[in-house]
Tab-separated table of C-alpha atoms in Angstrom:
chain	number	residue	atom	x	y	z
R	16	MET	CA	0.000	0.000	0.000
R	17	ALA	CA	1.456	3.331	-1.075
R	18	MET	CA	1.735	6.280	1.261
R	19	THR	CA	-0.848	8.983	0.656
R	20	GLN	CA	0.184	12.601	0.129
R	21	GLU	CA	-1.377	13.453	3.506
R	22	GLN	CA	0.663	10.709	5.227
R	23	ARG	CA	3.826	11.907	3.482
R	24	GLU	CA	3.223	15.494	4.591
R	25	ARG	CA	2.580	14.351	8.158
R	26	LEU	CA	5.759	12.270	8.159
R	27	LEU	CA	7.804	15.218	6.853
R	28	ALA	CA	6.288	17.473	9.528
R	29	LEU	CA	7.275	14.966	12.226
R	30	ARG	CA	10.833	14.782	10.860
R	31	ALA	CA	11.050	18.590	10.893
R	32	THR	CA	9.893	18.619	14.524
R	33	MET	CA	12.481	15.997	15.426
R	34	ASP	CA	15.242	17.967	13.665
R	35	ALA	CA	14.189	21.147	15.503
R	36	SER	CA	14.278	19.307	18.841
R	37	VAL	CA	17.845	18.176	18.167
R	38	ALA	CA	18.946	21.658	17.039
R	39	ASN	CA	17.407	23.235	20.155
R	40	ALA	CA	19.177	20.736	22.415
R	41	ALA	CA	22.571	20.784	20.675
R	42	GLU	CA	24.221	23.113	23.207
R	43	ASP	CA	22.920	21.302	26.300
R	44	THR	CA	24.252	17.780	26.748
R	45	ALA	CA	21.512	16.705	29.167
R	46	ALA	CA	18.807	18.013	26.820
R	47	LEU	CA	20.463	16.361	23.828
R	48	ASN	CA	20.474	13.035	25.638
R	49	THR	CA	16.678	13.266	26.006
R	50	VAL	CA	16.211	13.610	22.220
R	51	ALA	CA	19.110	11.408	21.079
R	52	ASP	CA	16.706	9.005	19.370
R	53	PHE	CA	15.779	11.838	16.985
R	54	VAL	CA	19.353	12.463	15.782
R	55	ARG	CA	19.926	11.696	12.117
R	56	PRO	CA	22.613	9.116	11.321
R	57	TRP	CA	26.043	10.240	10.122
R	58	LYS	CA	26.918	9.707	6.471
R	59	PRO	CA	29.632	11.308	4.351
R	60	GLY	CA	28.579	14.828	3.417
R	61	SER	CA	28.901	18.524	4.150
R	62	TYR	CA	28.603	19.556	7.801
R	63	SER	CA	28.528	22.897	9.607
R	64	ALA	CA	29.819	23.481	13.119
R	65	GLY	CA	26.983	22.598	15.502
R	66	ASP	CA	25.430	19.875	13.350
R	67	VAL	CA	24.571	16.758	15.351
R	68	ARG	CA	24.748	13.215	13.969
R	69	MET	CA	24.529	9.701	15.385
R	70	TYR	CA	27.336	7.226	14.750
R	71	GLU	CA	27.225	3.689	16.165
R	72	ASN	CA	24.452	4.737	18.563
R	73	ILE	CA	26.447	7.674	19.972
R	74	PRO	CA	25.560	11.320	19.232
R	75	TYR	CA	28.337	13.620	18.024
R	76	LYS	CA	28.472	17.355	17.405
R	77	CYS	CA	30.443	18.805	14.508
R	78	VAL	CA	33.033	21.215	15.941
R	79	GLN	CA	34.620	22.241	12.640
R	80	ALA	CA	32.805	22.723	9.337
R	81	HIS	CA	33.952	20.235	6.716
R	82	ASP	CA	32.887	18.133	3.756
R	83	SER	CA	33.493	14.406	4.071
R	84	THR	CA	31.813	13.509	0.779
R	85	GLU	CA	35.156	12.528	-0.732
R	86	ASN	CA	36.578	11.478	2.648
R	87	PRO	CA	34.354	8.749	4.112
R	88	ASP	CA	37.096	8.014	6.663
R	89	TRP	CA	36.192	11.270	8.430
R	90	TYR	CA	33.480	9.572	10.503
R	91	PRO	CA	32.979	10.997	14.004
R	92	PRO	CA	35.145	8.842	16.297
R	93	ALA	CA	37.974	8.732	13.736
R	94	VAL	CA	38.465	12.515	13.577
R	95	PRO	CA	38.115	14.216	16.991
R	96	ALA	CA	39.246	17.519	15.449
R	97	LEU	CA	35.954	17.533	13.508
R	98	TRP	CA	33.534	15.773	15.883
R	99	MET	CA	32.874	15.853	19.637
R	100	GLN	CA	31.102	12.966	21.334
R	101	TYR	CA	28.274	13.953	23.664
R	102	HIS	CA	28.928	12.566	27.125
R	103	GLY	CA	26.389	10.718	29.215
R	104	THR	CA	24.566	12.797	31.809
R	105	SER	CA	23.290	9.854	33.840
R	106	ARG	CA	24.303	6.272	34.528
R	107	GLU	CA	21.775	5.221	31.872
R	108	THR	CA	23.286	7.449	29.176
R	109	ALA	CA	26.951	6.705	30.040
R	110	ARG	CA	29.047	6.095	26.938
R	111	PRO	CA	32.522	4.645	26.447
R	112	TRP	CA	35.434	6.841	27.545
R	113	VAL	CA	36.857	9.091	24.859
R	114	SER	CA	40.039	10.939	25.711
R	115	PRO	CA	39.298	14.685	25.447
R	116	THR	CA	41.328	16.718	22.991
R	117	GLY	CA	40.795	20.022	24.808
R	118	ALA	CA	38.480	22.125	26.920
R	119	HIS	CA	35.653	21.927	24.356
R	120	ASP	CA	35.160	18.201	24.960
R	121	GLN	CA	36.309	17.819	28.568
R	122	TYR	CA	34.167	15.835	30.958
R	123	LEU	CA	32.036	18.109	33.117
R	124	ALA	CA	30.969	17.523	36.702
R	125	GLY	CA	27.853	15.345	36.678
R	126	GLU	CA	28.643	13.567	33.421
R	127	TRP	CA	29.068	9.803	33.245
R	128	MET	CA	31.216	7.430	31.217
R	129	ILE	CA	32.239	3.794	30.970
R	130	TYR	CA	35.981	3.501	31.387
R	131	THR	CA	38.292	0.943	29.800
R	132	ASP	CA	38.054	-1.224	32.933
R	133	GLY	CA	34.342	-1.735	32.196
R	134	GLU	CA	33.273	0.316	35.225
R	135	THR	CA	30.889	3.267	35.081
R	136	TYR	CA	32.199	6.534	36.536
R	137	GLU	CA	30.643	9.867	37.450
R	138	CYS	CA	32.711	12.991	36.881
R	139	LEU	CA	33.044	15.040	40.092
R	140	SER	CA	34.915	18.039	38.664
R	141	ASN	CA	35.570	19.223	35.127
R	142	THR	CA	38.529	17.324	33.715
R	143	VAL	CA	40.317	16.100	30.621
R	144	TYR	CA	41.992	13.331	32.634
R	145	ALA	CA	41.003	9.681	32.986
R	146	PRO	CA	40.217	8.076	36.360
R	147	ASP	CA	43.629	6.430	36.591
R	148	ALA	CA	45.419	9.726	35.847
R	149	TYR	CA	43.293	11.948	38.123
R	150	PRO	CA	41.215	9.773	40.491
R	151	ALA	CA	39.940	12.758	42.518
R	152	ALA	CA	37.819	13.878	39.546
R	153	TRP	CA	35.915	10.584	39.350
R	154	ARG	CA	33.679	8.336	41.437
R	155	LYS	CA	32.864	4.758	40.499
R	156	GLY	CA	29.160	4.284	39.935
R	157	GLU	CA	27.482	2.114	42.512
């Protein structure tokens, strides 16, 4: 059964609402985590700083405008100069540890991650250091 024009228009309106929700939440990690299911998947293409895309079930924000159309190897976790992973803001949204490249992607107090030892940690103070390098900034989740 083919989609009617009315159904198509409704579907496009829903997609526009989802895109707007992601754009509105892009600067607030906790808010972004609540709408992460709405984030469009990453694919090679042209991106502006601030664009948000999902890669392997993890949302990333573009931090430097670029065009990866001819460079499919520029996927988010492969090029931290272009993409910043959103951190978890609760135990439930904790994501694997990614070593920060600078202040723009440091872990902030209240964020959560899963370290290389398989344990979940809560960040106690803003840091770019891992739990084994700066234990005072982290608390193991209970």
